[in-house]
Amino acid sequence: MQRRPGRGHRRLPHTADVRFEAWAPTREECVAEAVAALVGTFVDPAGASPGPQREFRAPAGDDADLLVGVLDEVIFRMETAGELPLHTDVADDGAGGLVVRWRTADTDAVELVGAVPKAVSLHELRFGSGDGEGWSCAVTLDV
C-alpha cells in the first residue's frame, strides 16, 4: 500500500451527503486542507483568480468545534457574500483559537461541479492527531 502524501484530501463514499477526509502535519494545516476539500466537493476553482484577502477568527474551543466553525464560515460567506476561498492560511492565535486568512474569488468565477453544501454535519465528525502521522479529519456535508 502506498503511503499518502504529507498533506492532502480525498472524497469518501457516502450514501446521501458528501463526505471527505483531509490530513496534514499540523492542526492548522489540516484545517486549511479541509477548507480546500470542502470547496473542491462542489466547484472547480481552476482558472479563477484570487481576489481580496479575508480574515476570520475562530475563538478558542475544542478542536472539532474549531474545524466546524471554520467550515461553517466558508458556507456562510458563500451564501451571503458570494465568495469562496481559493487559498487558505490558518494560524494559531496564541489563545487556543485560529486566525484564518483566505484569498477569495466570486462564486460566479468558479464552475459548479457538485451539490452545494448547506451545513457541516456533526454526525461521524472526526478531527485529531494520532500515531505520529500528524492531524486528520473526516467531515460529512449536508447537501
Coordinates of C-alpha atoms in Angstrom, one line a residue:
M1 CA 0.0 0.0 0.0
Q2 CA 1.3 3.4 -0.9
R3 CA 1.9 6.0 1.8
R4 CA -0.3 9.0 1.4
P5 CA 1.4 12.4 0.9
G6 CA 2.1 14.6 4.0
R7 CA -0.9 16.9 3.2
G8 CA -4.0 16.3 1.1
H9 CA -7.6 15.3 1.0
R10 CA -10.0 12.9 -0.7
R11 CA -13.7 12.2 -1.0
L12 CA -15.1 9.3 0.9
P13 CA -18.1 7.2 -0.1
H14 CA -21.4 8.3 1.4
T15 CA -25.0 7.3 0.5
A16 CA -26.8 10.6 0.6
D17 CA -24.5 13.5 1.6
V18 CA -20.9 14.4 0.8
R19 CA -18.0 13.1 2.9
F20 CA -14.3 13.9 2.8
E21 CA -11.1 13.3 4.7
A22 CA -8.2 15.7 5.0
W23 CA -4.8 15.4 6.6
A24 CA -1.7 17.4 7.3
P25 CA 1.3 17.6 9.7
T26 CA -0.3 20.2 11.9
R27 CA -3.8 21.1 13.2
E28 CA -3.7 24.4 11.4
E29 CA -2.6 22.9 8.1
C30 CA -5.3 20.2 8.4
V31 CA -8.0 22.9 8.8
A32 CA -6.7 24.6 5.7
E33 CA -6.7 21.3 3.8
A34 CA -10.3 20.7 5.0
V35 CA -11.3 24.1 3.5
A36 CA -9.8 23.1 0.2
A37 CA -11.6 19.7 0.4
L38 CA -14.9 21.4 1.2
V39 CA -14.6 23.8 -1.8
G40 CA -13.5 21.0 -4.1
T41 CA -16.6 19.0 -3.4
F42 CA -18.8 21.3 -5.4
V43 CA -16.7 23.7 -7.5
D44 CA -13.8 23.6 -9.8
P45 CA -11.7 26.6 -8.9
A46 CA -9.2 26.2 -11.8
G47 CA -8.9 29.3 -13.8
A48 CA -10.3 31.6 -11.0
S49 CA -8.0 34.4 -10.0
P50 CA -7.5 35.1 -6.3
G51 CA -9.2 38.3 -5.2
P52 CA -9.4 40.1 -1.9
Q53 CA -8.0 38.6 1.3
R54 CA -10.5 38.0 4.1
E55 CA -9.9 37.1 7.7
F56 CA -11.9 35.1 10.2
R57 CA -11.1 34.4 13.8
A58 CA -12.4 31.2 15.4
P59 CA -12.4 31.6 19.2
A60 CA -10.7 29.1 21.4
G61 CA -12.6 25.8 21.8
D62 CA -12.5 22.1 21.2
D63 CA -10.5 21.2 18.1
A64 CA -13.6 19.7 16.4
D65 CA -15.6 22.9 17.2
L66 CA -12.8 25.0 15.6
L67 CA -12.9 22.9 12.4
V68 CA -16.7 23.1 12.2
G69 CA -16.6 26.8 12.9
V70 CA -14.2 27.5 10.0
L71 CA -16.1 25.2 7.5
D72 CA -19.4 26.8 8.5
E73 CA -17.9 30.2 7.9
V74 CA -16.9 29.2 4.3
I75 CA -20.5 28.1 3.7
F76 CA -21.9 31.3 5.3
R77 CA -19.7 33.6 3.2
M78 CA -20.6 31.7 0.1
E79 CA -24.3 32.2 0.8
T80 CA -24.2 35.8 2.0
A81 CA -21.2 37.4 0.2
G82 CA -21.0 35.1 -2.9
E83 CA -17.3 34.3 -2.3
L84 CA -15.2 31.2 -1.9
P85 CA -11.7 30.7 -0.7
L86 CA -9.1 29.8 -3.3
H87 CA -6.1 29.8 -0.9
T88 CA -6.3 29.4 2.9
D89 CA -3.7 30.0 5.6
V90 CA -4.5 29.1 9.2
A91 CA -2.5 30.1 12.3
D92 CA -2.9 29.5 16.0
D93 CA -4.0 32.8 17.6
G94 CA -1.9 32.0 20.8
A95 CA -5.0 31.6 22.9
G96 CA -6.3 28.3 21.6
G97 CA -8.3 29.8 18.7
L98 CA -7.5 30.1 15.0
V99 CA -6.8 33.0 12.6
V100 CA -7.9 32.1 9.1
R101 CA -6.9 34.1 6.1
W102 CA -8.5 33.5 2.7
R103 CA -7.7 34.7 -0.8
T104 CA -11.2 34.6 -2.2
A105 CA -13.0 34.5 -5.6
D106 CA -16.5 35.3 -6.5
T107 CA -18.8 32.3 -6.8
D108 CA -19.5 33.4 -10.4
A109 CA -15.8 32.9 -11.3
V110 CA -15.8 29.2 -10.5
E111 CA -17.5 26.2 -12.2
L112 CA -20.1 24.3 -10.2
V113 CA -19.4 20.6 -10.4
G114 CA -21.3 19.1 -7.5
A115 CA -24.1 19.6 -4.9
V116 CA -23.7 22.8 -2.9
P117 CA -23.3 22.1 0.8
K118 CA -25.9 23.6 3.2
A119 CA -24.1 22.7 6.5
V120 CA -21.5 20.7 8.2
S121 CA -22.9 17.6 9.9
L122 CA -21.8 16.7 13.4
H123 CA -22.6 13.1 12.7
E124 CA -19.4 11.0 12.5
L125 CA -17.2 14.1 12.6
R126 CA -13.6 13.3 13.4
F127 CA -10.7 15.6 13.9
G128 CA -7.4 15.0 15.8
S129 CA -3.9 13.8 15.8
G130 CA -2.5 10.4 16.4
D131 CA 0.0 7.7 15.6
G132 CA 2.7 10.3 14.9
E133 CA 1.3 11.0 11.4
G134 CA 0.0 14.4 12.0
W135 CA -3.6 15.5 12.0
S136 CA -6.6 14.3 10.1
C137 CA -10.3 14.9 9.9
A138 CA -13.4 13.3 8.4
V139 CA -16.4 15.5 7.6
T140 CA -19.8 15.0 6.3
L141 CA -21.6 17.9 4.5
D142 CA -25.3 18.2 4.3
V143 CA -26.3 18.9 0.7

